[in-house]
């Protein structure tokens, strides 16, 4: 026979001679729970199984995420890391409060400091240089637009520019490189206080101004609808005298209009209906809605 405890030859007995003496000395027992021979001080296999089952069946409020960043963000991370200068650093999922401090104790924009930005580029001394946000279609909702605008205003006042990249257009290496290189070359940017948040949030990348009303309506200077409108401005309107006159007039009065009515819901609803129709017609005429850098 084979010893039920150690597996050695035990003759005609259940236990070999060695295990039998351990049993007689109380150092070996046959467990009532698992039915196996083991030391009385050892936890039996049954207890271990029950413990694992209990762990699996128990519901936890806090659980670890499988990764710090998503697979989509990993794609952007790898390209951005490749494109930035060798002595620069790239950090994912940076909390605003880790980079930006608030000098007074007012509640204005207080909570927004505890929001994460997808990526932060710093120099070798860890000085913050550029934020990068990776936006998907969920950022087109009114709630997300409001959140994004507040974050933009905070970073604008702190003097740290934000580059917005959209997942729907994939990892466009050439476009990303141009955005990063241009933004780095324009540092340091002018800091603008929140005393005029609506007007300040509509500032542009060109001296001539940006799509003030469109940016107010769509919540971003870098989004598909505004990319289409910017192409129409640069490739159509700017080619004629009347078109250039319209651009000049528009950029002169648009900030004032947005300052007065930009926060009103009716204003955004009114203009969105009209701009959506215009964007639709322009796209049918061949004006793309892919990432665009102003001419």
PDB file of C-alpha atoms in Angstrom:
ATOM      1  CA  UNK A   1       0.000   0.000   0.000  1.00  0.00           C
ATOM      2  CA  UNK A   2       0.933   3.660  -0.353  1.00  0.00           C
ATOM      3  CA  UNK A   3       1.119   5.927   2.700  1.00  0.00           C
ATOM      4  CA  UNK A   4      -1.865   8.263   2.678  1.00  0.00           C
ATOM      5  CA  UNK A   5       0.285  11.037   4.143  1.00  0.00           C
ATOM      6  CA  UNK A   6       3.663  11.043   2.368  1.00  0.00           C
ATOM      7  CA  UNK A   7       3.100   8.594  -0.493  1.00  0.00           C
ATOM      8  CA  UNK A   8       5.864   6.159   0.476  1.00  0.00           C
ATOM      9  CA  UNK A   9       5.428   2.382   0.594  1.00  0.00           C
ATOM     10  CA  UNK A  10       3.523   1.496   3.784  1.00  0.00           C
ATOM     11  CA  UNK A  11       3.113  -2.270   3.352  1.00  0.00           C
ATOM     12  CA  UNK A  12      -0.360  -3.317   4.439  1.00  0.00           C
ATOM     13  CA  UNK A  13      -0.982  -0.187   6.544  1.00  0.00           C
ATOM     14  CA  UNK A  14      -2.519   3.208   5.698  1.00  0.00           C
ATOM     15  CA  UNK A  15       0.531   5.044   7.057  1.00  0.00           C
ATOM     16  CA  UNK A  16       4.209   4.331   6.717  1.00  0.00           C
ATOM     17  CA  UNK A  17       6.265   3.750   9.851  1.00  0.00           C
ATOM     18  CA  UNK A  18       7.562   7.339   9.966  1.00  0.00           C
ATOM     19  CA  UNK A  19       4.123   8.926   9.569  1.00  0.00           C
ATOM     20  CA  UNK A  20       2.630   6.465  12.060  1.00  0.00           C
ATOM     21  CA  UNK A  21       5.017   7.649  14.778  1.00  0.00           C
ATOM     22  CA  UNK A  22       4.173  11.285  13.905  1.00  0.00           C
ATOM     23  CA  UNK A  23       0.507  10.376  14.285  1.00  0.00           C
ATOM     24  CA  UNK A  24       1.155   8.723  17.674  1.00  0.00           C
ATOM     25  CA  UNK A  25       3.039  11.855  18.849  1.00  0.00           C
ATOM     26  CA  UNK A  26       0.152  14.124  17.799  1.00  0.00           C
ATOM     27  CA  UNK A  27       2.214  15.758  15.045  1.00  0.00           C
ATOM     28  CA  UNK A  28       0.065  14.337  12.255  1.00  0.00           C
ATOM     29  CA  UNK A  29      -3.720  14.232  12.067  1.00  0.00           C
ATOM     30  CA  UNK A  30      -6.381  13.272   9.561  1.00  0.00           C
ATOM     31  CA  UNK A  31      -8.318  16.492   8.971  1.00  0.00           C
ATOM     32  CA  UNK A  32     -12.097  16.248   9.300  1.00  0.00           C
ATOM     33  CA  UNK A  33     -12.566  19.200   6.902  1.00  0.00           C
ATOM     34  CA  UNK A  34     -10.452  18.127   3.942  1.00  0.00           C
ATOM     35  CA  UNK A  35     -10.057  14.403   4.744  1.00  0.00           C
ATOM     36  CA  UNK A  36      -6.276  14.545   4.308  1.00  0.00           C
ATOM     37  CA  UNK A  37      -3.319  13.964   6.639  1.00  0.00           C
ATOM     38  CA  UNK A  38      -1.360  17.054   7.674  1.00  0.00           C
ATOM     39  CA  UNK A  39       0.139  18.840  10.675  1.00  0.00           C
ATOM     40  CA  UNK A  40      -2.443  20.078  13.180  1.00  0.00           C
ATOM     41  CA  UNK A  41      -0.911  23.572  12.878  1.00  0.00           C
ATOM     42  CA  UNK A  42      -1.238  23.691   9.073  1.00  0.00           C
ATOM     43  CA  UNK A  43      -4.251  25.218   7.365  1.00  0.00           C
ATOM     44  CA  UNK A  44      -6.038  22.609   5.317  1.00  0.00           C
ATOM     45  CA  UNK A  45      -6.697  22.866   1.588  1.00  0.00           C
ATOM     46  CA  UNK A  46     -10.407  23.186   2.234  1.00  0.00           C
ATOM     47  CA  UNK A  47      -9.877  26.346   4.290  1.00  0.00           C
ATOM     48  CA  UNK A  48      -7.759  27.830   1.509  1.00  0.00           C
ATOM     49  CA  UNK A  49     -10.413  27.067  -1.092  1.00  0.00           C
ATOM     50  CA  UNK A  50     -13.133  28.496   1.128  1.00  0.00           C
ATOM     51  CA  UNK A  51     -11.036  31.619   1.699  1.00  0.00           C
ATOM     52  CA  UNK A  52     -10.514  32.126  -2.041  1.00  0.00           C
ATOM     53  CA  UNK A  53     -14.200  31.563  -2.728  1.00  0.00           C
ATOM     54  CA  UNK A  54     -15.076  34.104  -0.047  1.00  0.00           C
ATOM     55  CA  UNK A  55     -12.696  36.632  -1.620  1.00  0.00           C
ATOM     56  CA  UNK A  56     -14.232  36.127  -5.049  1.00  0.00           C
ATOM     57  CA  UNK A  57     -17.820  36.325  -3.830  1.00  0.00           C
ATOM     58  CA  UNK A  58     -17.243  39.393  -1.659  1.00  0.00           C
ATOM     59  CA  UNK A  59     -18.128  42.733  -3.245  1.00  0.00           C
ATOM     60  CA  UNK A  60     -15.537  45.482  -2.878  1.00  0.00           C
ATOM     61  CA  UNK A  61     -16.206  49.198  -3.256  1.00  0.00           C
ATOM     62  CA  UNK A  62     -12.626  50.012  -4.285  1.00  0.00           C
ATOM     63  CA  UNK A  63     -10.924  47.990  -7.010  1.00  0.00           C
ATOM     64  CA  UNK A  64      -7.621  48.462  -8.864  1.00  0.00           C
ATOM     65  CA  UNK A  65      -7.781  49.522 -12.501  1.00  0.00           C
ATOM     66  CA  UNK A  66      -6.018  47.236 -14.982  1.00  0.00           C
ATOM     67  CA  UNK A  67      -3.881  50.136 -16.233  1.00  0.00           C
ATOM     68  CA  UNK A  68      -3.155  53.792 -15.503  1.00  0.00           C
ATOM     69  CA  UNK A  69      -4.127  54.719 -19.075  1.00  0.00           C
ATOM     70  CA  UNK A  70      -6.387  53.181 -21.718  1.00  0.00           C
ATOM     71  CA  UNK A  71      -5.189  51.402 -24.854  1.00  0.00           C
ATOM     72  CA  UNK A  72      -6.142  54.474 -26.908  1.00  0.00           C
ATOM     73  CA  UNK A  73      -4.147  56.734 -24.596  1.00  0.00           C
ATOM     74  CA  UNK A  74      -1.182  54.361 -24.837  1.00  0.00           C
ATOM     75  CA  UNK A  75      -1.122  54.913 -28.594  1.00  0.00           C
ATOM     76  CA  UNK A  76      -0.989  58.687 -28.139  1.00  0.00           C
ATOM     77  CA  UNK A  77       1.520  58.369 -25.284  1.00  0.00           C
ATOM     78  CA  UNK A  78       4.012  56.407 -27.385  1.00  0.00           C
ATOM     79  CA  UNK A  79       3.860  58.884 -30.281  1.00  0.00           C
ATOM     80  CA  UNK A  80       4.047  61.993 -28.074  1.00  0.00           C
ATOM     81  CA  UNK A  81       6.997  60.544 -26.161  1.00  0.00           C
ATOM     82  CA  UNK A  82       8.759  59.951 -29.467  1.00  0.00           C
ATOM     83  CA  UNK A  83       8.093  63.493 -30.722  1.00  0.00           C
ATOM     84  CA  UNK A  84       9.119  65.616 -27.715  1.00  0.00           C
ATOM     85  CA  UNK A  85      12.770  66.696 -27.267  1.00  0.00           C
ATOM     86  CA  UNK A  86      15.064  64.129 -25.641  1.00  0.00           C
ATOM     87  CA  UNK A  87      15.501  66.147 -22.448  1.00  0.00           C
ATOM     88  CA  UNK A  88      11.745  66.603 -21.960  1.00  0.00           C
ATOM     89  CA  UNK A  89       9.513  64.366 -19.847  1.00  0.00           C
ATOM     90  CA  UNK A  90       5.980  63.086 -20.434  1.00  0.00           C
ATOM     91  CA  UNK A  91       3.597  62.225 -17.591  1.00  0.00           C
ATOM     92  CA  UNK A  92       0.157  60.589 -17.951  1.00  0.00           C
ATOM     93  CA  UNK A  93      -2.928  61.325 -15.833  1.00  0.00           C
ATOM     94  CA  UNK A  94      -1.724  64.450 -14.049  1.00  0.00           C
ATOM     95  CA  UNK A  95      -3.999  66.138 -11.523  1.00  0.00           C
ATOM     96  CA  UNK A  96      -4.303  69.901 -11.966  1.00  0.00           C
ATOM     97  CA  UNK A  97      -3.751  70.395  -8.234  1.00  0.00           C
ATOM     98  CA  UNK A  98      -0.316  68.770  -8.590  1.00  0.00           C
ATOM     99  CA  UNK A  99       0.741  71.414 -11.111  1.00  0.00           C
ATOM    100  CA  UNK A 100      -1.345  74.521 -10.395  1.00  0.00           C
ATOM    101  CA  UNK A 101      -1.873  76.228  -7.034  1.00  0.00           C
ATOM    102  CA  UNK A 102      -4.616  78.668  -6.079  1.00  0.00           C
ATOM    103  CA  UNK A 103      -3.501  81.750  -4.160  1.00  0.00           C
ATOM    104  CA  UNK A 104      -6.826  82.863  -2.659  1.00  0.00           C
ATOM    105  CA  UNK A 105      -9.519  80.932  -0.806  1.00  0.00           C
ATOM    106  CA  UNK A 106     -12.456  81.801  -3.050  1.00  0.00           C
ATOM    107  CA  UNK A 107     -14.584  78.958  -4.358  1.00  0.00           C
ATOM    108  CA  UNK A 108     -14.367  80.047  -8.018  1.00  0.00           C
ATOM    109  CA  UNK A 109     -12.876  77.123  -9.994  1.00  0.00           C
ATOM    110  CA  UNK A 110     -11.808  75.475  -6.722  1.00  0.00           C
ATOM    111  CA  UNK A 111     -13.153  71.995  -7.493  1.00  0.00           C
ATOM    112  CA  UNK A 112     -11.722  71.946 -11.004  1.00  0.00           C
ATOM    113  CA  UNK A 113      -8.185  71.755  -9.593  1.00  0.00           C
ATOM    114  CA  UNK A 114      -8.973  68.166  -8.649  1.00  0.00           C
ATOM    115  CA  UNK A 115      -9.430  67.009 -12.223  1.00  0.00           C
ATOM    116  CA  UNK A 116      -7.004  64.981 -14.285  1.00  0.00           C
ATOM    117  CA  UNK A 117      -5.380  65.999 -17.557  1.00  0.00           C
ATOM    118  CA  UNK A 118      -4.376  63.151 -19.877  1.00  0.00           C
ATOM    119  CA  UNK A 119      -0.734  64.183 -20.408  1.00  0.00           C
ATOM    120  CA  UNK A 120       1.766  66.772 -19.191  1.00  0.00           C
ATOM    121  CA  UNK A 121       5.026  67.685 -20.913  1.00  0.00           C
ATOM    122  CA  UNK A 122       7.756  69.121 -18.673  1.00  0.00           C
ATOM    123  CA  UNK A 123      11.389  70.076 -19.118  1.00  0.00           C
ATOM    124  CA  UNK A 124      14.227  68.166 -17.455  1.00  0.00           C
ATOM    125  CA  UNK A 125      13.686  70.181 -14.250  1.00  0.00           C
ATOM    126  CA  UNK A 126      10.004  69.109 -14.141  1.00  0.00           C
ATOM    127  CA  UNK A 127       8.720  72.575 -15.044  1.00  0.00           C
ATOM    128  CA  UNK A 128       5.208  72.211 -16.559  1.00  0.00           C
ATOM    129  CA  UNK A 129       5.153  73.266 -20.214  1.00  0.00           C
ATOM    130  CA  UNK A 130       2.148  71.840 -22.067  1.00  0.00           C
ATOM    131  CA  UNK A 131      -1.006  69.926 -21.177  1.00  0.00           C
ATOM    132  CA  UNK A 132      -2.444  67.506 -23.741  1.00  0.00           C
ATOM    133  CA  UNK A 133      -6.058  66.335 -23.632  1.00  0.00           C
ATOM    134  CA  UNK A 134      -7.278  63.292 -25.592  1.00  0.00           C
ATOM    135  CA  UNK A 135     -10.980  63.807 -26.327  1.00  0.00           C
ATOM    136  CA  UNK A 136     -13.528  61.289 -27.560  1.00  0.00           C
ATOM    137  CA  UNK A 137     -17.138  61.891 -28.615  1.00  0.00           C
ATOM    138  CA  UNK A 138     -18.262  62.156 -24.980  1.00  0.00           C
ATOM    139  CA  UNK A 139     -16.631  65.591 -24.847  1.00  0.00           C
ATOM    140  CA  UNK A 140     -19.321  66.902 -27.217  1.00  0.00           C
ATOM    141  CA  UNK A 141     -21.948  66.747 -24.458  1.00  0.00           C
ATOM    142  CA  UNK A 142     -22.867  70.041 -22.819  1.00  0.00           C
ATOM    143  CA  UNK A 143     -21.696  68.854 -19.403  1.00  0.00           C
ATOM    144  CA  UNK A 144     -18.272  67.829 -20.692  1.00  0.00           C
ATOM    145  CA  UNK A 145     -17.948  71.047 -22.704  1.00  0.00           C
ATOM    146  CA  UNK A 146     -18.589  73.084 -19.570  1.00  0.00           C
ATOM    147  CA  UNK A 147     -16.005  71.075 -17.644  1.00  0.00           C
ATOM    148  CA  UNK A 148     -13.437  71.396 -20.450  1.00  0.00           C
ATOM    149  CA  UNK A 149     -13.972  75.150 -20.665  1.00  0.00           C
ATOM    150  CA  UNK A 150     -13.387  75.618 -16.933  1.00  0.00           C
ATOM    151  CA  UNK A 151     -10.190  73.570 -17.096  1.00  0.00           C
ATOM    152  CA  UNK A 152      -9.090  75.608 -20.118  1.00  0.00           C
ATOM    153  CA  UNK A 153      -9.649  78.848 -18.200  1.00  0.00           C
ATOM    154  CA  UNK A 154      -7.627  77.638 -15.225  1.00  0.00           C
ATOM    155  CA  UNK A 155      -4.681  76.603 -17.396  1.00  0.00           C
ATOM    156  CA  UNK A 156      -4.960  79.823 -19.385  1.00  0.00           C
ATOM    157  CA  UNK A 157      -4.577  81.865 -16.213  1.00  0.00           C
ATOM    158  CA  UNK A 158      -1.697  79.663 -15.009  1.00  0.00           C
ATOM    159  CA  UNK A 159       0.087  80.156 -18.327  1.00  0.00           C
ATOM    160  CA  UNK A 160       0.139  76.481 -19.329  1.00  0.00           C
ATOM    161  CA  UNK A 161      -1.309  75.888 -22.818  1.00  0.00           C
ATOM    162  CA  UNK A 162      -3.533  72.903 -23.640  1.00  0.00           C
ATOM    163  CA  UNK A 163      -3.397  70.920 -26.868  1.00  0.00           C
ATOM    164  CA  UNK A 164      -6.607  69.008 -27.649  1.00  0.00           C
ATOM    165  CA  UNK A 165      -6.417  65.844 -29.768  1.00  0.00           C
ATOM    166  CA  UNK A 166      -9.494  63.885 -30.894  1.00  0.00           C
ATOM    167  CA  UNK A 167      -9.590  60.088 -30.874  1.00  0.00           C
ATOM    168  CA  UNK A 168     -11.932  59.966 -33.875  1.00  0.00           C
ATOM    169  CA  UNK A 169      -9.046  61.023 -36.141  1.00  0.00           C
ATOM    170  CA  UNK A 170      -6.547  58.533 -34.805  1.00  0.00           C
ATOM    171  CA  UNK A 171      -2.923  59.153 -33.922  1.00  0.00           C
ATOM    172  CA  UNK A 172      -1.939  61.655 -36.630  1.00  0.00           C
ATOM    173  CA  UNK A 173       1.805  61.840 -36.062  1.00  0.00           C
ATOM    174  CA  UNK A 174       2.470  64.760 -38.413  1.00  0.00           C
ATOM    175  CA  UNK A 175      -0.363  66.840 -36.967  1.00  0.00           C
ATOM    176  CA  UNK A 176       0.643  66.103 -33.359  1.00  0.00           C
ATOM    177  CA  UNK A 177       4.268  67.035 -34.063  1.00  0.00           C
ATOM    178  CA  UNK A 178       3.232  70.346 -35.615  1.00  0.00           C
ATOM    179  CA  UNK A 179       0.988  71.198 -32.666  1.00  0.00           C
ATOM    180  CA  UNK A 180       3.679  70.376 -30.098  1.00  0.00           C
ATOM    181  CA  UNK A 181       6.509  72.148 -31.952  1.00  0.00           C
ATOM    182  CA  UNK A 182       4.439  75.290 -32.520  1.00  0.00           C
ATOM    183  CA  UNK A 183       3.198  75.417 -28.929  1.00  0.00           C
ATOM    184  CA  UNK A 184       6.718  74.966 -27.550  1.00  0.00           C
ATOM    185  CA  UNK A 185       8.016  77.743 -29.810  1.00  0.00           C
ATOM    186  CA  UNK A 186       5.351  80.150 -28.486  1.00  0.00           C
ATOM    187  CA  UNK A 187       6.243  79.649 -24.811  1.00  0.00           C
ATOM    188  CA  UNK A 188       5.837  81.423 -22.507  1.00  0.00           C
ATOM    189  CA  UNK A 189       2.250  82.328 -23.358  1.00  0.00           C
ATOM    190  CA  UNK A 190       0.478  85.407 -22.073  1.00  0.00           C
ATOM    191  CA  UNK A 191      -1.426  84.741 -18.859  1.00  0.00           C
ATOM    192  CA  UNK A 192      -5.013  86.003 -18.767  1.00  0.00           C
ATOM    193  CA  UNK A 193      -7.010  86.460 -15.552  1.00  0.00           C
ATOM    194  CA  UNK A 194     -10.472  84.996 -15.041  1.00  0.00           C
ATOM    195  CA  UNK A 195     -12.053  88.433 -14.655  1.00  0.00           C
ATOM    196  CA  UNK A 196     -13.290  88.042 -18.238  1.00  0.00           C
ATOM    197  CA  UNK A 197     -13.619  84.269 -18.558  1.00  0.00           C
ATOM    198  CA  UNK A 198     -16.015  84.212 -21.480  1.00  0.00           C
ATOM    199  CA  UNK A 199     -14.001  86.494 -23.720  1.00  0.00           C
ATOM    200  CA  UNK A 200     -10.683  85.042 -22.646  1.00  0.00           C
ATOM    201  CA  UNK A 201     -11.816  81.515 -23.360  1.00  0.00           C
ATOM    202  CA  UNK A 202     -12.390  82.479 -26.955  1.00  0.00           C
ATOM    203  CA  UNK A 203      -8.885  83.774 -27.657  1.00  0.00           C
ATOM    204  CA  UNK A 204      -7.280  82.275 -30.728  1.00  0.00           C
ATOM    205  CA  UNK A 205      -4.081  80.960 -32.165  1.00  0.00           C
ATOM    206  CA  UNK A 206      -3.843  83.820 -34.659  1.00  0.00           C
ATOM    207  CA  UNK A 207      -3.497  87.566 -34.226  1.00  0.00           C
ATOM    208  CA  UNK A 208      -6.568  88.087 -36.367  1.00  0.00           C
ATOM    209  CA  UNK A 209      -8.751  86.199 -33.897  1.00  0.00           C
ATOM    210  CA  UNK A 210     -10.592  82.875 -33.869  1.00  0.00           C
ATOM    211  CA  UNK A 211     -14.076  81.509 -34.407  1.00  0.00           C
ATOM    212  CA  UNK A 212     -15.467  83.280 -31.353  1.00  0.00           C
ATOM    213  CA  UNK A 213     -19.163  82.434 -31.728  1.00  0.00           C
ATOM    214  CA  UNK A 214     -18.410  78.963 -33.109  1.00  0.00           C
ATOM    215  CA  UNK A 215     -15.939  78.239 -30.317  1.00  0.00           C
ATOM    216  CA  UNK A 216     -18.509  79.373 -27.759  1.00  0.00           C
ATOM    217  CA  UNK A 217     -21.188  77.143 -29.294  1.00  0.00           C
ATOM    218  CA  UNK A 218     -19.067  74.020 -29.790  1.00  0.00           C
ATOM    219  CA  UNK A 219     -16.920  74.460 -26.686  1.00  0.00           C
ATOM    220  CA  UNK A 220     -13.510  74.135 -28.330  1.00  0.00           C
ATOM    221  CA  UNK A 221     -11.334  75.756 -30.971  1.00  0.00           C
ATOM    222  CA  UNK A 222     -10.159  72.257 -31.907  1.00  0.00           C
ATOM    223  CA  UNK A 223     -13.237  70.216 -32.758  1.00  0.00           C
ATOM    224  CA  UNK A 224     -14.618  68.837 -36.067  1.00  0.00           C
ATOM    225  CA  UNK A 225     -17.176  71.598 -36.642  1.00  0.00           C
ATOM    226  CA  UNK A 226     -14.726  74.449 -36.023  1.00  0.00           C
ATOM    227  CA  UNK A 227     -12.056  72.750 -38.146  1.00  0.00           C
ATOM    228  CA  UNK A 228     -14.514  72.874 -41.061  1.00  0.00           C
ATOM    229  CA  UNK A 229     -15.323  76.553 -40.423  1.00  0.00           C
ATOM    230  CA  UNK A 230     -11.631  77.461 -40.144  1.00  0.00           C
ATOM    231  CA  UNK A 231     -10.947  75.814 -43.497  1.00  0.00           C
ATOM    232  CA  UNK A 232     -13.807  77.801 -45.065  1.00  0.00           C
ATOM    233  CA  UNK A 233     -12.348  80.992 -43.594  1.00  0.00           C
ATOM    234  CA  UNK A 234      -8.812  80.316 -44.862  1.00  0.00           C
ATOM    235  CA  UNK A 235      -9.543  78.750 -48.248  1.00  0.00           C
ATOM    236  CA  UNK A 236     -12.629  80.724 -49.311  1.00  0.00           C
ATOM    237  CA  UNK A 237     -13.364  83.913 -47.403  1.00  0.00           C
ATOM    238  CA  UNK A 238      -9.765  85.109 -47.206  1.00  0.00           C
ATOM    239  CA  UNK A 239      -9.438  84.917 -51.007  1.00  0.00           C
ATOM    240  CA  UNK A 240     -11.760  87.845 -51.752  1.00  0.00           C
ATOM    241  CA  UNK A 241     -12.040  91.461 -50.628  1.00  0.00           C
ATOM    242  CA  UNK A 242     -15.586  91.014 -49.314  1.00  0.00           C
ATOM    243  CA  UNK A 243     -14.568  87.812 -47.549  1.00  0.00           C
ATOM    244  CA  UNK A 244     -11.644  89.495 -45.810  1.00  0.00           C
ATOM    245  CA  UNK A 245     -13.909  92.394 -44.845  1.00  0.00           C
ATOM    246  CA  UNK A 246     -16.375  89.929 -43.314  1.00  0.00           C
ATOM    247  CA  UNK A 247     -13.574  88.225 -41.344  1.00  0.00           C
ATOM    248  CA  UNK A 248     -12.323  91.559 -40.029  1.00  0.00           C
ATOM    249  CA  UNK A 249     -15.817  92.678 -39.028  1.00  0.00           C
ATOM    250  CA  UNK A 250     -16.670  89.311 -37.507  1.00  0.00           C
ATOM    251  CA  UNK A 251     -13.583  89.253 -35.298  1.00  0.00           C
ATOM    252  CA  UNK A 252     -14.229  92.807 -34.206  1.00  0.00           C
ATOM    253  CA  UNK A 253     -17.811  92.363 -33.024  1.00  0.00           C
ATOM    254  CA  UNK A 254     -17.899  88.637 -32.181  1.00  0.00           C
ATOM    255  CA  UNK A 255     -15.984  88.900 -28.861  1.00  0.00           C
ATOM    256  CA  UNK A 256     -18.385  91.595 -27.669  1.00  0.00           C
ATOM    257  CA  UNK A 257     -21.403  89.469 -28.570  1.00  0.00           C
ATOM    258  CA  UNK A 258     -19.968  86.421 -26.819  1.00  0.00           C
ATOM    259  CA  UNK A 259     -19.084  88.503 -23.768  1.00  0.00           C
ATOM    260  CA  UNK A 260     -22.688  89.687 -23.469  1.00  0.00           C
ATOM    261  CA  UNK A 261     -24.581  86.507 -24.349  1.00  0.00           C
ATOM    262  CA  UNK A 262     -22.075  83.626 -24.388  1.00  0.00           C
ATOM    263  CA  UNK A 263     -23.298  82.113 -21.117  1.00  0.00           C
ATOM    264  CA  UNK A 264     -26.964  82.205 -22.120  1.00  0.00           C
ATOM    265  CA  UNK A 265     -28.455  78.846 -23.141  1.00  0.00           C
ATOM    266  CA  UNK A 266     -30.718  80.398 -25.781  1.00  0.00           C
ATOM    267  CA  UNK A 267     -27.691  82.008 -27.447  1.00  0.00           C
ATOM    268  CA  UNK A 268     -25.931  78.664 -27.934  1.00  0.00           C
ATOM    269  CA  UNK A 269     -29.116  76.909 -29.068  1.00  0.00           C
ATOM    270  CA  UNK A 270     -29.897  79.699 -31.548  1.00  0.00           C
ATOM    271  CA  UNK A 271     -26.448  79.685 -33.142  1.00  0.00           C
ATOM    272  CA  UNK A 272     -25.902  75.927 -33.010  1.00  0.00           C
ATOM    273  CA  UNK A 273     -28.899  75.252 -35.258  1.00  0.00           C
ATOM    274  CA  UNK A 274     -27.595  77.692 -37.842  1.00  0.00           C
ATOM    275  CA  UNK A 275     -23.956  76.674 -37.595  1.00  0.00           C
ATOM    276  CA  UNK A 276     -24.822  72.967 -37.835  1.00  0.00           C
ATOM    277  CA  UNK A 277     -26.610  73.605 -41.134  1.00  0.00           C
ATOM    278  CA  UNK A 278     -23.713  75.693 -42.410  1.00  0.00           C
ATOM    279  CA  UNK A 279     -21.128  73.085 -41.400  1.00  0.00           C
ATOM    280  CA  UNK A 280     -23.188  70.345 -43.067  1.00  0.00           C
ATOM    281  CA  UNK A 281     -23.306  72.286 -46.358  1.00  0.00           C
ATOM    282  CA  UNK A 282     -19.589  73.088 -46.208  1.00  0.00           C
ATOM    283  CA  UNK A 283     -18.695  69.451 -45.627  1.00  0.00           C
ATOM    284  CA  UNK A 284     -20.847  68.444 -48.596  1.00  0.00           C
ATOM    285  CA  UNK A 285     -18.872  70.991 -50.624  1.00  0.00           C
ATOM    286  CA  UNK A 286     -15.621  69.291 -49.659  1.00  0.00           C
ATOM    287  CA  UNK A 287     -14.426  71.165 -46.570  1.00  0.00           C
ATOM    288  CA  UNK A 288     -13.028  68.477 -44.278  1.00  0.00           C
ATOM    289  CA  UNK A 289     -13.622  68.121 -40.544  1.00  0.00           C
ATOM    290  CA  UNK A 290     -10.235  66.562 -39.796  1.00  0.00           C
ATOM    291  CA  UNK A 291      -7.583  68.186 -37.530  1.00  0.00           C
ATOM    292  CA  UNK A 292      -6.504  71.520 -38.995  1.00  0.00           C
ATOM    293  CA  UNK A 293      -3.785  74.031 -38.208  1.00  0.00           C
ATOM    294  CA  UNK A 294      -4.481  77.671 -39.173  1.00  0.00           C
ATOM    295  CA  UNK A 295      -2.696  79.029 -42.209  1.00  0.00           C
TER     296      UNK A 295
END
